[in-house]
Coordinates of C-alpha atoms in Angstrom, one line a residue:
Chain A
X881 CA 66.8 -29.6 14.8
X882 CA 64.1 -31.1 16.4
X883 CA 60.5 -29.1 16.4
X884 CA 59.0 -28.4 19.6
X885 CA 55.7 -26.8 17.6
X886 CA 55.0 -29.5 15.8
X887 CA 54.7 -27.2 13.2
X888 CA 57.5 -26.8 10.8
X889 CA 57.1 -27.6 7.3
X890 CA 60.1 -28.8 4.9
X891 CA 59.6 -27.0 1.5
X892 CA 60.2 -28.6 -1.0
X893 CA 61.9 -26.8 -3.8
X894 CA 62.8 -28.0 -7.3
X895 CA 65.3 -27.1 -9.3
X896 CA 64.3 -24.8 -11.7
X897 CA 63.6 -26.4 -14.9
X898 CA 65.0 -25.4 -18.6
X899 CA 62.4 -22.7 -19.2
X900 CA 62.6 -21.3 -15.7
X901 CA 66.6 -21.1 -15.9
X902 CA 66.6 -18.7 -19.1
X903 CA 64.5 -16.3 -17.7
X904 CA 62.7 -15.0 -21.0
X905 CA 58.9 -16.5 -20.0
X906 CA 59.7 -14.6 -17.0
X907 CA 60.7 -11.8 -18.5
X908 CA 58.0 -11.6 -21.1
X909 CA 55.4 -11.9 -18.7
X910 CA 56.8 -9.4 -16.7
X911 CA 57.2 -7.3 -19.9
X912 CA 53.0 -7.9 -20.5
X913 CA 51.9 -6.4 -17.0
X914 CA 54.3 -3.3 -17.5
X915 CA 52.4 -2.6 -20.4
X916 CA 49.1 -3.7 -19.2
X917 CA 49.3 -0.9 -16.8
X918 CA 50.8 1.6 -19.2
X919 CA 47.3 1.5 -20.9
X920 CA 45.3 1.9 -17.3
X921 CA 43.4 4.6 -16.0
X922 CA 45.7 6.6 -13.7
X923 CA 45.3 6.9 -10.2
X924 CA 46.4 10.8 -10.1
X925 CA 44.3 13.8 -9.1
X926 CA 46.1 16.9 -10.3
X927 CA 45.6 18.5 -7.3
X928 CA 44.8 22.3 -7.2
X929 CA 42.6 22.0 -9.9
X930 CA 41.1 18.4 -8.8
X931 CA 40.3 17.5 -5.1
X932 CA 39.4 14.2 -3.5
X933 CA 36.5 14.1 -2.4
X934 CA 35.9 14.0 1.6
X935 CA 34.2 10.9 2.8
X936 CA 30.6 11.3 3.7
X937 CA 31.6 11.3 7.9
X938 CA 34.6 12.9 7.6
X939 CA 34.7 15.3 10.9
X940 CA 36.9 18.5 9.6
X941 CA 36.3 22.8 10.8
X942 CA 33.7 22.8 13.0
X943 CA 30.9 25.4 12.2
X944 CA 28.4 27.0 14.6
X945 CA 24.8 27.0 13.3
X946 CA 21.8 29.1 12.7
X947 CA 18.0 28.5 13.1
X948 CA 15.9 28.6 9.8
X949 CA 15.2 32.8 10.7
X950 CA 19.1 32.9 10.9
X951 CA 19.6 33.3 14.9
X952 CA 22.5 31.7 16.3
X953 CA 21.5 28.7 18.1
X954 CA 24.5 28.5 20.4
X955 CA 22.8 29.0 24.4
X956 CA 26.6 29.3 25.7
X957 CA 25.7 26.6 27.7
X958 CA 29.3 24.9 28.0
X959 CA 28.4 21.1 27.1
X960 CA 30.4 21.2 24.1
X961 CA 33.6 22.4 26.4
X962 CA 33.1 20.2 29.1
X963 CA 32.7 17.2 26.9
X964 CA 35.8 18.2 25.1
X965 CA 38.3 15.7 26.0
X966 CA 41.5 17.9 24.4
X967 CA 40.3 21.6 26.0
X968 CA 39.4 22.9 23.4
X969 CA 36.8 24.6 23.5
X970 CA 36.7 28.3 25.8
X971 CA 33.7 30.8 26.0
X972 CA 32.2 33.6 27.7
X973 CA 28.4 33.8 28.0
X974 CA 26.1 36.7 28.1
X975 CA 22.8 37.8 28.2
X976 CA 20.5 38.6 25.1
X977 CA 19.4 42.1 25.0
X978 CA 16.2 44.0 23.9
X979 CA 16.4 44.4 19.9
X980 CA 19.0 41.3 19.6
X981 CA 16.2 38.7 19.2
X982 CA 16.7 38.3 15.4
X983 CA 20.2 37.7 16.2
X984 CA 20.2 34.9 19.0
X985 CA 17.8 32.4 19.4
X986 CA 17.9 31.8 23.2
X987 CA 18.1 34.5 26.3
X988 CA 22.0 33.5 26.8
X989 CA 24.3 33.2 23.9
X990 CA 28.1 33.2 23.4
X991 CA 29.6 36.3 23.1
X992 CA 33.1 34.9 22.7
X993 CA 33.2 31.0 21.2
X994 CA 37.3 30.2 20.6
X995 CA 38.2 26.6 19.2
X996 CA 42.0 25.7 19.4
X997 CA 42.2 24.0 16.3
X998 CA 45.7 22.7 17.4
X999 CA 44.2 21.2 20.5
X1000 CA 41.2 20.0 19.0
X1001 CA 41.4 16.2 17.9
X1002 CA 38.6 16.0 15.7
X1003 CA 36.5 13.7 18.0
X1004 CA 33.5 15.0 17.5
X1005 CA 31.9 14.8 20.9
X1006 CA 31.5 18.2 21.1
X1007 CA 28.8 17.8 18.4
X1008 CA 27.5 14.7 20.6
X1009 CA 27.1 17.0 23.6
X1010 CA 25.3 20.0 22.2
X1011 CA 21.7 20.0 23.2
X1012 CA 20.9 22.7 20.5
X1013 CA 22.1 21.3 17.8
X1014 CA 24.4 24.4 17.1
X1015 CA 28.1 22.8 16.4
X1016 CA 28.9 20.3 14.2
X1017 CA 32.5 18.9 12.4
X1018 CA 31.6 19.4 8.9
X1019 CA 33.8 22.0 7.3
X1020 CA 36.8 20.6 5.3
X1021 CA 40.0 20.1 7.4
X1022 CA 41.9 23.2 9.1
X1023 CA 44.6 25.4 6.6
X1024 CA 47.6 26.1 7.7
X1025 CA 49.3 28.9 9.0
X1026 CA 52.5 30.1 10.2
X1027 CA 51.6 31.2 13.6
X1028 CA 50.1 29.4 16.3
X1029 CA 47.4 32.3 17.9
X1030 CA 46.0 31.8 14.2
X1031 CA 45.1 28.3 14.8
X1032 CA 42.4 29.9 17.7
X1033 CA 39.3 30.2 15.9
X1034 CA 36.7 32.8 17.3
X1035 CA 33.0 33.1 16.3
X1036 CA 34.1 35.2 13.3
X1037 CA 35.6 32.1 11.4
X1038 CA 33.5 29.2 13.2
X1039 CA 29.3 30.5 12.8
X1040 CA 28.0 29.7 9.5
X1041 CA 27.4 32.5 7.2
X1042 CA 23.9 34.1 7.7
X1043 CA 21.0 34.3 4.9
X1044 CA 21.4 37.0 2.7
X1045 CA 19.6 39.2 4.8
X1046 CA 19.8 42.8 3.0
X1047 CA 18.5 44.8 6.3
X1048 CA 20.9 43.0 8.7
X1049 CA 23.6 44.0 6.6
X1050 CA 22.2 47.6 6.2
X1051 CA 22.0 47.2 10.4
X1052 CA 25.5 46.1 10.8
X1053 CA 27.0 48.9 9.0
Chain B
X1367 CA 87.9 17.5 -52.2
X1368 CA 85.4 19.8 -53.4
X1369 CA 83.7 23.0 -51.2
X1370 CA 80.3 21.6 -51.9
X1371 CA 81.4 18.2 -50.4
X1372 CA 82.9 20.0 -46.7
X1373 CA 79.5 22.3 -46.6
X1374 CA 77.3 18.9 -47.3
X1375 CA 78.6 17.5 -44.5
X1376 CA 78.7 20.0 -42.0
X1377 CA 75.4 20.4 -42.6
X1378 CA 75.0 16.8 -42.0
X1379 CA 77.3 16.5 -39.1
X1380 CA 74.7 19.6 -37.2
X1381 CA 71.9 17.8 -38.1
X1382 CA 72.6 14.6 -36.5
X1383 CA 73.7 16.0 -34.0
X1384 CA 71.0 18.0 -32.8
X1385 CA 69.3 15.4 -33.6
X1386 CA 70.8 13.4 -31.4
X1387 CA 70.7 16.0 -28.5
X1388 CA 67.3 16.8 -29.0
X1389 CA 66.7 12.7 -28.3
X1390 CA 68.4 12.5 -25.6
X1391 CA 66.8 15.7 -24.3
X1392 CA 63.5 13.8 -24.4
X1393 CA 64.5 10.8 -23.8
X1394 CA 64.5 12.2 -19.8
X1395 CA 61.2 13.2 -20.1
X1396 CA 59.7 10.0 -22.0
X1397 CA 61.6 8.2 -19.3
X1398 CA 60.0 10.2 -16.7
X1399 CA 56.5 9.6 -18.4
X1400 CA 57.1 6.1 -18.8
X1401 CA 57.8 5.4 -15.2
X1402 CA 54.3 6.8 -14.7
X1403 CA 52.5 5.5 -17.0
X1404 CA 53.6 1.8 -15.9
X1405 CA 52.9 2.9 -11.8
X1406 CA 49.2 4.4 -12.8
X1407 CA 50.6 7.6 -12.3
X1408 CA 51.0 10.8 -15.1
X1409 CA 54.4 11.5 -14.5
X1410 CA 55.8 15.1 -15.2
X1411 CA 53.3 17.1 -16.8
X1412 CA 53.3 21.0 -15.0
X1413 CA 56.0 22.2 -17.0
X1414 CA 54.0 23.1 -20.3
X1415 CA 51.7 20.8 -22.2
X1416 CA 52.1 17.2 -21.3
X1417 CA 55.5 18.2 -19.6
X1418 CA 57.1 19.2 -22.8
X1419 CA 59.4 21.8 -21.4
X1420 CA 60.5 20.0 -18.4
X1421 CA 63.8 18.9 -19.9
X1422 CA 64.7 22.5 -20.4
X1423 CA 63.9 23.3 -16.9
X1424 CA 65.9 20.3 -15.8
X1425 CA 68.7 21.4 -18.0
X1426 CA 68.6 24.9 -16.8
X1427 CA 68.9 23.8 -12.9
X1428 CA 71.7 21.8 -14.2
X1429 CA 73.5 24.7 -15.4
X1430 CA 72.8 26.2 -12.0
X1431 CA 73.4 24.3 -9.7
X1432 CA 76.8 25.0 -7.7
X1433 CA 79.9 22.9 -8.5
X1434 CA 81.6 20.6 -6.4
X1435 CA 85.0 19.2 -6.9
X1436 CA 85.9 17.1 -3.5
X1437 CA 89.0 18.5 -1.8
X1438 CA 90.8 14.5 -2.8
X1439 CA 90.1 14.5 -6.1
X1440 CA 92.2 14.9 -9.6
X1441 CA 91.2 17.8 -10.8
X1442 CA 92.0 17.5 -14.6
X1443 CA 90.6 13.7 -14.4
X1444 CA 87.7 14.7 -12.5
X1445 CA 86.8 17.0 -15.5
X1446 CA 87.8 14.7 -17.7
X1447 CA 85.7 11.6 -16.9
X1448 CA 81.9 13.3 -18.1
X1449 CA 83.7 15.1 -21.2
X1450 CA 84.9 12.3 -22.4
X1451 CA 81.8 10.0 -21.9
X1452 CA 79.4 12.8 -23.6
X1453 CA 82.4 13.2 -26.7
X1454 CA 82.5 9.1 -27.4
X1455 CA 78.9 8.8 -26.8
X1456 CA 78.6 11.7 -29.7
X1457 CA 80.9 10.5 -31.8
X1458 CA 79.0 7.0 -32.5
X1459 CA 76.4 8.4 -34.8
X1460 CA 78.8 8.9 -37.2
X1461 CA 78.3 5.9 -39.2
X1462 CA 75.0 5.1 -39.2
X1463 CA 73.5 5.2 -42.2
X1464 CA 69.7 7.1 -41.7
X1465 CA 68.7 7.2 -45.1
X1466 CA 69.4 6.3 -48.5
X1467 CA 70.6 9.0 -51.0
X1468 CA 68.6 11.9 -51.6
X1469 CA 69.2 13.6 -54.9
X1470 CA 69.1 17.3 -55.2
X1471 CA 69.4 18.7 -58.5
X1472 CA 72.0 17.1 -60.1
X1473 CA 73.7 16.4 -56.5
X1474 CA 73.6 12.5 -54.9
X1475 CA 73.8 13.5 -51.1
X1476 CA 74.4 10.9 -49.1
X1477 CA 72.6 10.6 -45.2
X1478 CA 75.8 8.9 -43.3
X1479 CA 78.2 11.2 -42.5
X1480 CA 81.2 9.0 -43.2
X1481 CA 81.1 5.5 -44.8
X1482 CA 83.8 3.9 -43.2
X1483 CA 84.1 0.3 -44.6
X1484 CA 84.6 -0.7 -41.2
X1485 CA 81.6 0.7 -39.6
X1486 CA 80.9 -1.9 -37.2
X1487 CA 84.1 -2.1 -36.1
X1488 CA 84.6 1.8 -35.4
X1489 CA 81.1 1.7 -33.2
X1490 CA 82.6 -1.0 -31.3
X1491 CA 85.9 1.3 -30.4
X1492 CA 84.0 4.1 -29.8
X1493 CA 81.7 1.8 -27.0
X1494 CA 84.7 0.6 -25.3
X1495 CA 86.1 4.1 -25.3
X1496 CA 83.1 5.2 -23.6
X1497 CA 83.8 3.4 -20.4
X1498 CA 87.0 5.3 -19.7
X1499 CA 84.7 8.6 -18.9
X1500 CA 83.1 6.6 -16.4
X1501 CA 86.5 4.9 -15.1
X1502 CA 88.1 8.4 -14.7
X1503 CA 85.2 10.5 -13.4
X1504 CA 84.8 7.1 -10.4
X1505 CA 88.6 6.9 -10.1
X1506 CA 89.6 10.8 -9.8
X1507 CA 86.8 11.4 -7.3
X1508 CA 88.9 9.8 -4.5
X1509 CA 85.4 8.4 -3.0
X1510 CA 85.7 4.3 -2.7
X1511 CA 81.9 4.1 -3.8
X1512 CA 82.6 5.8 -7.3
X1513 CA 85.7 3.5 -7.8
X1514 CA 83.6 0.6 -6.7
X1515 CA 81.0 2.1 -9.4
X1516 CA 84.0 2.7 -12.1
X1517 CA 85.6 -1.0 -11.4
X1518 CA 82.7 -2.3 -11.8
X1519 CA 81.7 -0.2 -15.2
X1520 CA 84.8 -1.7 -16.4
X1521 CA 84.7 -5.6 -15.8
X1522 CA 81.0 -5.2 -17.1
X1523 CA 81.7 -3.8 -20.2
X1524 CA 84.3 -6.2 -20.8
X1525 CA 82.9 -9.3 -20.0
X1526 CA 79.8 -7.9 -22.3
X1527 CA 82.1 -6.6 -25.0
X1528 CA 82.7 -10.1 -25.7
X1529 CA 79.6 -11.6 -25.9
X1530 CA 79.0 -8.7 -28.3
X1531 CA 81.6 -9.0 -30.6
X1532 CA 80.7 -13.2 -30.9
X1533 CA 77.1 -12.6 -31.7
X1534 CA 78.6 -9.7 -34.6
X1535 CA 80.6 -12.2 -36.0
X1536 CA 78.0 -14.3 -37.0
X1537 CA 76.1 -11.7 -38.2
X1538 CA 79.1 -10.2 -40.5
X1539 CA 78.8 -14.2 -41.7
X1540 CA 75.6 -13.5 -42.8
X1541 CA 76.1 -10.3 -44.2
X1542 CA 79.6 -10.9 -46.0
X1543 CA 80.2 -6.8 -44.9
X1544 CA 81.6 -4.7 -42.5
X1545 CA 80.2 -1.3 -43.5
X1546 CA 76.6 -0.6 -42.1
X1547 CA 75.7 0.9 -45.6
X1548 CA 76.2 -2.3 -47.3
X1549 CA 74.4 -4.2 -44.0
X1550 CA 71.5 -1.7 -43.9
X1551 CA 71.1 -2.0 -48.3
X1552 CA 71.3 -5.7 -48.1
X1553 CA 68.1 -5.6 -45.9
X1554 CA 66.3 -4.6 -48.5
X1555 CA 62.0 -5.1 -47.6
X1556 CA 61.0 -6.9 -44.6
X1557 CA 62.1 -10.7 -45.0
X1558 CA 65.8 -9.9 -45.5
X1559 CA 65.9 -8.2 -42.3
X1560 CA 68.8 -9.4 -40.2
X1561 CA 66.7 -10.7 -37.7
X1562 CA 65.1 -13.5 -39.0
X1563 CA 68.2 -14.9 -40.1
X1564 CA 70.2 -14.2 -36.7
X1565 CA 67.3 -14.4 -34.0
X1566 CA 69.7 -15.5 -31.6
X1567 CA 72.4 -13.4 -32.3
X1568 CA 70.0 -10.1 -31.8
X1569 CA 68.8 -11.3 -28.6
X1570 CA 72.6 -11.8 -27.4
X1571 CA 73.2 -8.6 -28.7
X1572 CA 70.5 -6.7 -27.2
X1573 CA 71.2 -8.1 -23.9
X1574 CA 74.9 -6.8 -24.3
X1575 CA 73.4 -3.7 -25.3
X1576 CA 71.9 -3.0 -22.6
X1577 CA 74.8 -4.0 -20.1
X1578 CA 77.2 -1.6 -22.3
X1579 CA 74.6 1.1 -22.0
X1580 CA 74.8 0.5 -17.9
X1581 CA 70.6 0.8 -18.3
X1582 CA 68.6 -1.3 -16.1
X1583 CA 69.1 -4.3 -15.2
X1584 CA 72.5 -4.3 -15.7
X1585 CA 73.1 -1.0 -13.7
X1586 CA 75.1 -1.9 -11.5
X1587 CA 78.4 0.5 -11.7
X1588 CA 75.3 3.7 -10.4
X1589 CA 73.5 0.9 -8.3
X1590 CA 71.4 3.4 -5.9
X1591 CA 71.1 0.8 -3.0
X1592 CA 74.9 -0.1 -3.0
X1593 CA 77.1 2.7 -3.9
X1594 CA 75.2 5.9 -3.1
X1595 CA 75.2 7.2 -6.9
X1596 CA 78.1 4.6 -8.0
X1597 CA 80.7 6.3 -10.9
X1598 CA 78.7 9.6 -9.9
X1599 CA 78.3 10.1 -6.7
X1600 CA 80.7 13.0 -6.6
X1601 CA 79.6 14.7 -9.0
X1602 CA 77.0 17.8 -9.2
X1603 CA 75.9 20.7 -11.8
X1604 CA 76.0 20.1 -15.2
X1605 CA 78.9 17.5 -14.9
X1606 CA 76.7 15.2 -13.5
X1607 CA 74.2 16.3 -16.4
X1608 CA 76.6 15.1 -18.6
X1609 CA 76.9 11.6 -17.4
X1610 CA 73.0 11.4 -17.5
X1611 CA 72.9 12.8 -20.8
X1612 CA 75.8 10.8 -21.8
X1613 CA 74.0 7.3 -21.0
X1614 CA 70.8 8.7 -23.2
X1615 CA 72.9 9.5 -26.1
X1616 CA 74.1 6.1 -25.8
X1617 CA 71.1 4.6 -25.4
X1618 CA 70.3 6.5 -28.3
X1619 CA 73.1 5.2 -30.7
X1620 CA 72.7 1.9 -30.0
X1621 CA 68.8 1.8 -30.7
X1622 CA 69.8 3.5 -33.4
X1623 CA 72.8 0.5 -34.8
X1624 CA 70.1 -2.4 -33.5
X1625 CA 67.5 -0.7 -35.3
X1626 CA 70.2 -0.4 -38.4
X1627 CA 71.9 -4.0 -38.3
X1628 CA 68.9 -6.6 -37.3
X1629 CA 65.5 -4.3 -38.6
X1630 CA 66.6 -2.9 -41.9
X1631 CA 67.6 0.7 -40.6
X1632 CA 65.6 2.6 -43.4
X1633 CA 64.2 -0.2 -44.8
X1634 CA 60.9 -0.8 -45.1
X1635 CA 58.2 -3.2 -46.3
X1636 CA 56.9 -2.9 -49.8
X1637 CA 59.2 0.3 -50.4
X1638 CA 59.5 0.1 -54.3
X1639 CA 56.0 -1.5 -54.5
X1640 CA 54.3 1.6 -54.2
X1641 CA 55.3 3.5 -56.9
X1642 CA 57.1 6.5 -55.2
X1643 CA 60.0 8.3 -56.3
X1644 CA 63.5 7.7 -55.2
X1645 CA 63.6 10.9 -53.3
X1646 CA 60.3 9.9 -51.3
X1647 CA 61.6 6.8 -50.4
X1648 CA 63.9 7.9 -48.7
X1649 CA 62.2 10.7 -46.8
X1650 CA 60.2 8.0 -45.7
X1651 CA 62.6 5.6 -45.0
X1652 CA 64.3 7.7 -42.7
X1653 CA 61.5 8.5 -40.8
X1654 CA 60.6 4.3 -40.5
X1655 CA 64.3 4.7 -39.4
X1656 CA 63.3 7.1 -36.4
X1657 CA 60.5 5.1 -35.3
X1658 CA 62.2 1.5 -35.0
X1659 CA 64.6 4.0 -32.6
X1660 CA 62.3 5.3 -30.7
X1661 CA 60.2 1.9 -30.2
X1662 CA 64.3 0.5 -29.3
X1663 CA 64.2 3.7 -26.6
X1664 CA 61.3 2.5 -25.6
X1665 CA 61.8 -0.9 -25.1
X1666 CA 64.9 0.1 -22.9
X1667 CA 62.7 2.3 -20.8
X1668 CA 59.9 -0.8 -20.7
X1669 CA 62.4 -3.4 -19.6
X1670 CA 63.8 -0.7 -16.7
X1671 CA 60.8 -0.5 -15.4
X1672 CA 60.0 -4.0 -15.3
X1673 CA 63.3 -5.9 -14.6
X1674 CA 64.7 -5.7 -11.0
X1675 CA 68.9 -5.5 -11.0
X1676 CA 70.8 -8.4 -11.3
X1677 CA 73.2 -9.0 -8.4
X1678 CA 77.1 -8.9 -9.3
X1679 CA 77.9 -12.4 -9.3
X1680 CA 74.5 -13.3 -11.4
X1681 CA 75.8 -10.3 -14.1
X1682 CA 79.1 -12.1 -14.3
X1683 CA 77.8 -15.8 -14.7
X1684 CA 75.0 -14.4 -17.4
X1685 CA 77.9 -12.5 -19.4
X1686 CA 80.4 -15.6 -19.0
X1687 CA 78.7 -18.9 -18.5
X1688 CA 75.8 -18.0 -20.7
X1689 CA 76.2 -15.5 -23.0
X1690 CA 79.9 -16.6 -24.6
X1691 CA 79.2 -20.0 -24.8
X1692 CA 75.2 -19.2 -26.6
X1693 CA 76.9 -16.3 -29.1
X1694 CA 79.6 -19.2 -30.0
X1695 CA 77.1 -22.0 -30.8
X1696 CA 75.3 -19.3 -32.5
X1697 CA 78.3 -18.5 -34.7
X1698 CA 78.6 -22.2 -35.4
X1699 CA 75.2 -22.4 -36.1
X1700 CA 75.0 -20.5 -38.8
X1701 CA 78.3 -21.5 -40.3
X1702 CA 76.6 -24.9 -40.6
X1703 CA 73.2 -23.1 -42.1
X1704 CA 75.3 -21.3 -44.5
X1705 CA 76.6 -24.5 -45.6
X1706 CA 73.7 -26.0 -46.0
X1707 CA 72.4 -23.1 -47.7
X1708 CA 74.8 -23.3 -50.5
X1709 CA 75.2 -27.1 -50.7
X1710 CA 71.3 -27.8 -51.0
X1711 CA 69.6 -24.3 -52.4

């Protein structure tokens, strides 16, 4: 048939010759990379006692931070949920009292901060939009669970852990 | 014949074949590590140190497992097929010789449980007896991929057969003897070994091998991609464990009759240089035995996990057009070396 392309190629293709047709070169050399990997370092991680390693940007849980006197730096200022391009992101605002200045760092704070980690696509524009500097993506990635209302994450599991702060503790209980 | 005679051999008989079980055992799990090692991977290694009690586990979810017999298929042939490829796949080992005599007391105990002068011979009824387990088992499932596996199993093992026998012959020229005692004992030290004088013949013979084992890559009659599980595919529980075992043990015996007719069997070099005693020689020399089989085992496992399958039509030409025709000239071959050899040396 005639090539409109311009572009077909004939191969040319000998017949194999003696030491092709009995296979054993072949073989043998197949034989020597078999083995050549037998003797390689392995590629496996045993897992629950190894882990890989996330990469340096990965974007996994996001956590909620704290100011260097351990305040929550969240305002409640909705940025992060109205950048959120999957809805993510819900909260309820409210107003710092007398006394709660060593707990939040500006006059309005979050009193309720729920991520739907289901929703959530791990964009990362969340982080992008905050103007405090209070949420960022770098937790590992999200555990599993059995029932979806688990997969809403509220302050208790997103802010970071405070400083050791032996009054606070003594205040709390 | 005398009581000490009948308890010597039991004890012989037990021995091999545990043996032989426990070989096959971990032959699943070297096979298993094999296949990772080659991919960069570890392969199974959870169950106890390095994986060494996986084959129990295995054999444990064998036993199990619930059994299926299909509604179609004949029943007593169906439970035939794996019981008679596990009994002929046991029953090889009986003539290989894995040691010289050891003398105990005043006692010459010989390690073969029965020299038959015809040792060769019996290995090769017992190989083509073992292809009826796998003829039944496909045929009485009343599944057409499991006949299609079982025809196949059969035209393969007899084109190979063939090819087999040829490349023998010119060995038994060589070695004037039909029992593997007197083969093994000729092979005395390392340059009488069969192989350099039949090169050829081994190489024929180890192909044929493997096709009789139905290892890769002549696995066609349980071809995955083809027939589902081939001969198999009906099969579950420890029946199916049988057949799996049953193509180890095999794998097994005929390591262990390459390892005995081309590399000496117990044989090895410099044995009566060294000064031991008779006794020690052949404590060693059975162990040199076990590792030439386990370097054969090996080696299958190596070329399965290098070697893609042939297709049908290529397995036929290689065991007709090539194989025949090469084991012939070979026989020729040596007839005219051996008549060279006594005409001019």
């Amino acid at each position: 048939m005639q090539s409109l392309s311009n572009r077909k190629k004939i191969l040319e293709q000998e017949p194999m010759n003696f030491w092709e047709r009995i296979y054993l070169p072949a073989i043998f050399k197949g034989l020597a990379i078999t083995l050549r990997h037998f003797f390689m370092k392995k590629n496996t991680i045993r897992y629950p006692e190894e882990t890989r390693e996330y990469s340096k940007n990965f974007r996994g849980m996001h956590s909620l931070k704290r100011d260097e006197l351990g305040r929550e730096r969240c305002t409640a200022c909705g940025l992060c949920a109205l950048s959120c391009p999957a809805e993510a992101i819900t909260m309820i605002a409210a107003e710092r009292q007398k006394g709660e200045e060593n707990l939040y760092r500006e006059e309005k704070y979050a009193a309720v901060y729920e991520i739907n980690m289901l929703r959530c696509i791990f964009c990362g524009l969340c982080e992008e939009a905050c103007p405090k500097e209070a949420i960022y993506l770098d937790g590992p990635h999200v555990p599993p669970e059995y029932l979806r209302k688990d997969f809403i994450y509220g302050k208790d599991k997103l802010v970071e852990q405070p400083f050791i702060n032996l009054e606070e503790l003594s205040l709390n209980k | 014949m005398e009581f000490a005679f009948i308890i010597e051999k039991f004890i012989l008989i037990i021995v091999v074949f545990v043996i032989t079980l426990v070989i096959a055992m971990y032959s699943t799990l070297a096979e298993r590590k094999v296949a990772g090692f080659m991919q960069d991977r570890l392969g199974p290694d959870r169950a106890g140190i390095f994986g060494i009690l996986q084959p129990l586990c295995d054999g444990g979810k064998f036993f199990f497992k619930e059994e299926i017999i299909p509604a179609g298929a004949h029943r007593p042939l169906f439970i035939l097929g794996p019981t008679l490829a596990i009994i002929t796949a046991c029953i090889g080992s009986a003539v290989i010789p894995w040691g010289q005599a050891l003398t105990i007391g005043d006692r010459v105990v010989e390690l073969q449980v029965a020299d038959v002068n015809v040792g060769i011979l019996y290995i090769f009824g017992v190989v083509a007896l073992g292809v009826y387990g796998i003829m039944l088992g496909g045929w009485a499932s009343n599944n057409k991929f499991s006949l299609m596996g079982a025809v196949r199993a059969a035209s393969q093992s007899i084109s190979y057969e063939l090819a087999m026998g040829l490349s023998i012959i010119a060995l038994l020229m060589v070695t004037q003897s039909l029992s593997l005692k007197e083969i093994v004992a000729q092979q005395e030290g390392f340059v009488n070994w069969n192989i350099w004088a039949q090169p050829l013949g081994f190489l024929i013979f180890l192909i044929c091998a493997f096709a009789e084992t139905n290892r890769v890559p002549f696995d066609l009659p349980e071809c995955e991609t083809e027939l589902v599980g081939g001969y198999h595919t009906e099969y579950s529980s420890m029946k199916l464990g049988l057949y799996m075992f049953s193509e180890y043990i095999n794998m097994f015996v005929s390591s262990a009759l390459m390892a005995a007719i081309y590399f000496g069997g117990y044989n090895f070099p410099f044995m009566y240089d060294l000064g031991l005693s008779a006794n020690w020689i052949t404590i060693i020399g059975v162990f040199v035995f076990f590792i030439k089989i386990i370097a054969f085992i090996f080696f299958f496992m190596w070329i399965r996990w290098t070697l893609p399958r042939f297709r049908y039509d290529q397995l036929m030409n290689l065991g007709w057009k090539m194989l025949i025709p090469l084991a012939l000239a070979n026989i020729a071959l040596t007839g005219v070396f051996i008549i060279l050899k006594d005409k001019f040396f």
